Short mmCIF file of C-alpha atoms in Angstrom, two decimals:
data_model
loop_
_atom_site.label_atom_id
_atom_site.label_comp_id
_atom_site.label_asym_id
_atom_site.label_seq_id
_atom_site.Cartn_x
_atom_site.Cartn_y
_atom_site.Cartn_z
CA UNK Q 1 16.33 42.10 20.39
CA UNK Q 2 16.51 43.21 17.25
CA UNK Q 3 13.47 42.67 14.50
CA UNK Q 4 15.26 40.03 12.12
CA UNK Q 5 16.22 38.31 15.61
CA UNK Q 6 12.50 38.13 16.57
CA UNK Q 7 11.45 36.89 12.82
CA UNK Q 8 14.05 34.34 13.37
CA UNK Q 9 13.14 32.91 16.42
CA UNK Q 10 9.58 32.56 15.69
CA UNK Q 11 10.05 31.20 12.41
CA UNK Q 12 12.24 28.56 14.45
CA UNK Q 13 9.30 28.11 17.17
CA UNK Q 14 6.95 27.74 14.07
CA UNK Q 15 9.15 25.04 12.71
CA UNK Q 16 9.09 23.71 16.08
CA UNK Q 17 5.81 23.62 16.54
CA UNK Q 18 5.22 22.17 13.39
CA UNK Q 19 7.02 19.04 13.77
CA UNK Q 20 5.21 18.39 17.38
CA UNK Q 21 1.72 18.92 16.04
CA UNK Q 22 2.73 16.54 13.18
CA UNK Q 23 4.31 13.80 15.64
CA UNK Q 24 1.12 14.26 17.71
CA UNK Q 25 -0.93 13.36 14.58
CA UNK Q 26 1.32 10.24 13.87
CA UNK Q 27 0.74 9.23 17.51
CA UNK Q 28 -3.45 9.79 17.19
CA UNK Q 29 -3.43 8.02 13.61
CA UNK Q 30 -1.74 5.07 14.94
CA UNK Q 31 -3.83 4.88 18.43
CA UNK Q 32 -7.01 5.15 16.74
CA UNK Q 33 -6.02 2.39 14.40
CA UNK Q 34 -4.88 0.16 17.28
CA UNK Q 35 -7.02 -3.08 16.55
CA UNK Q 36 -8.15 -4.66 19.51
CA UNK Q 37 -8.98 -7.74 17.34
CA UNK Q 38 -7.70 -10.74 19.06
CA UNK Q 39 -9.16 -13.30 16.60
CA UNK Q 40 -7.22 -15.41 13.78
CA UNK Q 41 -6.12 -13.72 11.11
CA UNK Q 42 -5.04 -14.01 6.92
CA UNK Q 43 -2.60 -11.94 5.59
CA UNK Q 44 -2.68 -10.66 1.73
CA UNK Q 45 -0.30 -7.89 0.07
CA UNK Q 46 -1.13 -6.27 -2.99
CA UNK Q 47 0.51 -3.73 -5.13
CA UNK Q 48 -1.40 -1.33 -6.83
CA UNK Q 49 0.15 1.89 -8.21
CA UNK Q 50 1.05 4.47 -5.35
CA UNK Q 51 0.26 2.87 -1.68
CA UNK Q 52 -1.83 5.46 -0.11
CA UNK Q 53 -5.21 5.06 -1.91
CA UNK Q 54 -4.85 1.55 -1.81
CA UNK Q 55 -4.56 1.77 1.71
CA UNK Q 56 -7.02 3.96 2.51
CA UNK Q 57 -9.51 1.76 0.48
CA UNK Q 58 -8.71 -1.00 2.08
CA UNK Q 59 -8.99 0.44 5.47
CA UNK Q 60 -12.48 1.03 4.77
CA UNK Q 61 -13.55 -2.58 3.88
CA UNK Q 62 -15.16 -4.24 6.62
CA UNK Q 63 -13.60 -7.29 7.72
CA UNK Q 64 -9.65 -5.56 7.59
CA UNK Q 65 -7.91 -5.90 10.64
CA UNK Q 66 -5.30 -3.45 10.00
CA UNK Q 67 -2.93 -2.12 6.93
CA UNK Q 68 0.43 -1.77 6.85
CA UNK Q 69 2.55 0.31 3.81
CA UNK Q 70 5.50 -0.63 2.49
CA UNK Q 71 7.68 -2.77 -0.08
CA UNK Q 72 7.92 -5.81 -1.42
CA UNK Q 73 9.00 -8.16 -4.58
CA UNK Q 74 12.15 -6.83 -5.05
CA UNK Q 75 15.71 -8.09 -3.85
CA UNK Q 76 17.53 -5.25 -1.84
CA UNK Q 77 17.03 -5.30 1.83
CA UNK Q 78 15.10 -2.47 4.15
CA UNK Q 79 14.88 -0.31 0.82
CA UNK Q 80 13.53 3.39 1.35
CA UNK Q 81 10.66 5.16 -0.55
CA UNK Q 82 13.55 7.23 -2.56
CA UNK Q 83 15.12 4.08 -3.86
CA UNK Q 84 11.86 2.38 -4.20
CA UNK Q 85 10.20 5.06 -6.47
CA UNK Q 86 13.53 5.34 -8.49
CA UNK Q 87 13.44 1.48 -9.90
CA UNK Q 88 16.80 0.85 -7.78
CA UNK Q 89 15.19 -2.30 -6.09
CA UNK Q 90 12.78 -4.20 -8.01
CA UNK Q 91 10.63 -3.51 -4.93
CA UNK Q 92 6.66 -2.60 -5.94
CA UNK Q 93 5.21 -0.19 -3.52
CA UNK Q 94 2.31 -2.53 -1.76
CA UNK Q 95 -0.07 -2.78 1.20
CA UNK Q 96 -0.09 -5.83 3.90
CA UNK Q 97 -3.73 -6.59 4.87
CA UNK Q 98 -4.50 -8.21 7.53
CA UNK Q 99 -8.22 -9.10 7.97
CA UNK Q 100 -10.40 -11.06 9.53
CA UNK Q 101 -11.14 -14.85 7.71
CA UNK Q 102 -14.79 -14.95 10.01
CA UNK Q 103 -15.64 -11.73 8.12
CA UNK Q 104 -14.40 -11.44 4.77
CA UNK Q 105 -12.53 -14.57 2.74
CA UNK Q 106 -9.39 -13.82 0.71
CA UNK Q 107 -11.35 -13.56 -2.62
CA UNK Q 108 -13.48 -10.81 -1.26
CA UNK Q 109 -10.35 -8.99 -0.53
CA UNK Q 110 -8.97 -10.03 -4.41
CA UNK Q 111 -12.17 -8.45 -5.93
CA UNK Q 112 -11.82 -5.51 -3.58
CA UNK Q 113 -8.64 -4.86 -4.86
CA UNK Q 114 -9.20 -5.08 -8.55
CA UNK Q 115 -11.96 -2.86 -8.07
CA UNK Q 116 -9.74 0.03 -6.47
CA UNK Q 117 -6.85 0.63 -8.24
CA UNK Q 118 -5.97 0.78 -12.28
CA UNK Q 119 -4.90 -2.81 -13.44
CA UNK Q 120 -4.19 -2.00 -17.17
CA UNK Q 121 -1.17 -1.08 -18.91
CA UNK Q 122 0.12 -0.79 -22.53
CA UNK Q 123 3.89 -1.04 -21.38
CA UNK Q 124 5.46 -4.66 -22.08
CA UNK Q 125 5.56 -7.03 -19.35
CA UNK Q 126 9.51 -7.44 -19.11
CA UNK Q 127 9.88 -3.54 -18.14
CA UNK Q 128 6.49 -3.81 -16.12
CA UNK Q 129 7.41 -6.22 -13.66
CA UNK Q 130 10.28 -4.34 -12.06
CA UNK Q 131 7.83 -0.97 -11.49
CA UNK Q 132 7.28 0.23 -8.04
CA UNK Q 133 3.88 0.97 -9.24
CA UNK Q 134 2.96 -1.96 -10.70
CA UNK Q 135 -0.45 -3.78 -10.45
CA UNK Q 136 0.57 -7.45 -8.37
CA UNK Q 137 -0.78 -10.12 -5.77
CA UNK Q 138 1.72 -11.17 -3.53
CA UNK Q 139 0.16 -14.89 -2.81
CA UNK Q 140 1.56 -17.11 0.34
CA UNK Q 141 0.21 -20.22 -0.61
CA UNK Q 142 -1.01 -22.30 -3.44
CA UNK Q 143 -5.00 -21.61 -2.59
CA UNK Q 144 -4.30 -17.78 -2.59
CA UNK Q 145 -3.01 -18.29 -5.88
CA UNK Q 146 -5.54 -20.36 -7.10
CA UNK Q 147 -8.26 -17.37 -5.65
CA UNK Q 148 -5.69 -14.54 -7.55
CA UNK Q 149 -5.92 -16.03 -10.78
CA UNK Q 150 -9.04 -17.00 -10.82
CA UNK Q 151 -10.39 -13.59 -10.42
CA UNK Q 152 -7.93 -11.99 -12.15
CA UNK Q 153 -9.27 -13.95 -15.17
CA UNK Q 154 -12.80 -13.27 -14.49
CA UNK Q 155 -11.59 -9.68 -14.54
CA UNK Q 156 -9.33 -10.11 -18.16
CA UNK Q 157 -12.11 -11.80 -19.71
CA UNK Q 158 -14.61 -8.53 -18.24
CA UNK Q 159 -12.05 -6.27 -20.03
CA UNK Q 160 -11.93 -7.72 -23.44
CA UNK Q 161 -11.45 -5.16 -25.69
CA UNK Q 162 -10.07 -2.79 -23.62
CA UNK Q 163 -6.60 -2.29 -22.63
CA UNK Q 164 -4.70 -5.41 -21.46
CA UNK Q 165 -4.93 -6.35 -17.32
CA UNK Q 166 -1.26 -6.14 -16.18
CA UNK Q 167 -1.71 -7.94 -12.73
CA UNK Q 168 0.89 -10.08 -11.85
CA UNK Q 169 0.42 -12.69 -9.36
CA UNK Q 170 3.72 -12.85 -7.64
CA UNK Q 171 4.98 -15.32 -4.57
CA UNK Q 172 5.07 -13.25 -1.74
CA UNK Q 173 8.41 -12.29 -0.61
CA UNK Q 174 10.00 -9.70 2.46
CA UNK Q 175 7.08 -7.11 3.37
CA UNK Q 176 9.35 -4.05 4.31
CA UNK Q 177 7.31 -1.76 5.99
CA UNK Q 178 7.01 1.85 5.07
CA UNK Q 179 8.97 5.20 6.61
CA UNK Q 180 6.13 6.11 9.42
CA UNK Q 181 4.99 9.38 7.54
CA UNK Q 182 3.90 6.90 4.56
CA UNK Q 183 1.83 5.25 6.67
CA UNK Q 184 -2.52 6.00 6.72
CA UNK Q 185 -0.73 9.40 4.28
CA UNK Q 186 -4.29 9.72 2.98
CA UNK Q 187 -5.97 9.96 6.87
CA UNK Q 188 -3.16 12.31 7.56
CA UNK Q 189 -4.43 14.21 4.60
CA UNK Q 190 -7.81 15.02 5.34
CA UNK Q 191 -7.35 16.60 9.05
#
């Protein structure tokens, strides 16, 4: 066999290898954050800039179930990251938490959220709205929304002064989950 023949084939078994050791990750991420929880659950999505640190700080809170990335808010159907990111879809990029109502109440989860992510902007609200990284509640009911704006104004009235808080409190509309290597990115990251 010749040399370039050799460098060829292992730069194929490399590749190779590559992609298993990455599917094995993707299989250990997603076993070890299997919830066993069994209990009643609340559901809350919230859009924050880019998914992944939201995700990972909400999958540190005590009291979340599990975490899901994906899309929502906007009106095209089983969008994908690329058409997401380019404005195509209206969609935000967002995380689905569920957690645990016994542990932690929705408003814990609100103020959780504001205090992870940027909610300011300068830009106008009309071209702000359609962002995939825009700052939003998705609310499912008229007491979520009642929670959202309530601490969303505690949180404008903290600011005063500063830049504007941007958070929109949206109805929530089709979660569309994330591509797989989206998912826990951040977790992925630091093995």
């Amino acid at each position: 066999m010749t040399t370039k023949r050799l460098i060829a084939l292992f730069v194929g078994l490399a590749a190779v290898t590559g992609v298993l050791v990455f599917a094995a990750r993707q299989a250990q991420l997603k076993a070890a954050t299997a919830s066993a929880f069994t209990g009643p659950t609340e559901t809350a999505v919230f859009a924050g800039g880019c998914f992944w640190g939201l995700q990972a700080a909400f999958d540190e809170m005590p009291g979340v179930v599990s975490t899901r990335a994906g899309y929502t808010g906007g009106s095209s159907i089983n969008p994908t990251y690329e058409q997401v990111v380019a404005g195509k879809t209206g969609h935000a990029e967002a995380v689905e938490v569920m957690f645990d109502p016994a542990r932690v109440s929705f408003e814990q989860v609100v103020r959780h959220f504001f205090a992870h992510h940027r909610s300011t902007s300068d830009e106008p609200a009309t071209s702000y709205r359609k962002r995939a990284y825009r700052s939003a509640i998705f609310v499912s009911s008229p007491a979520q929304h009642e929670v959202a704006e309530r601490v969303r104004d505690e949180v404008v009235e903290r600011n005063a002064g500063e830049k504007p808080v941007a958070t929109l409190i949206e109805n929530a509309t089709t979660f569309w989950e994330a591509e797989a290597y989206q998912q826990k990115y951040l977790a992925q990251c630091a093995h």
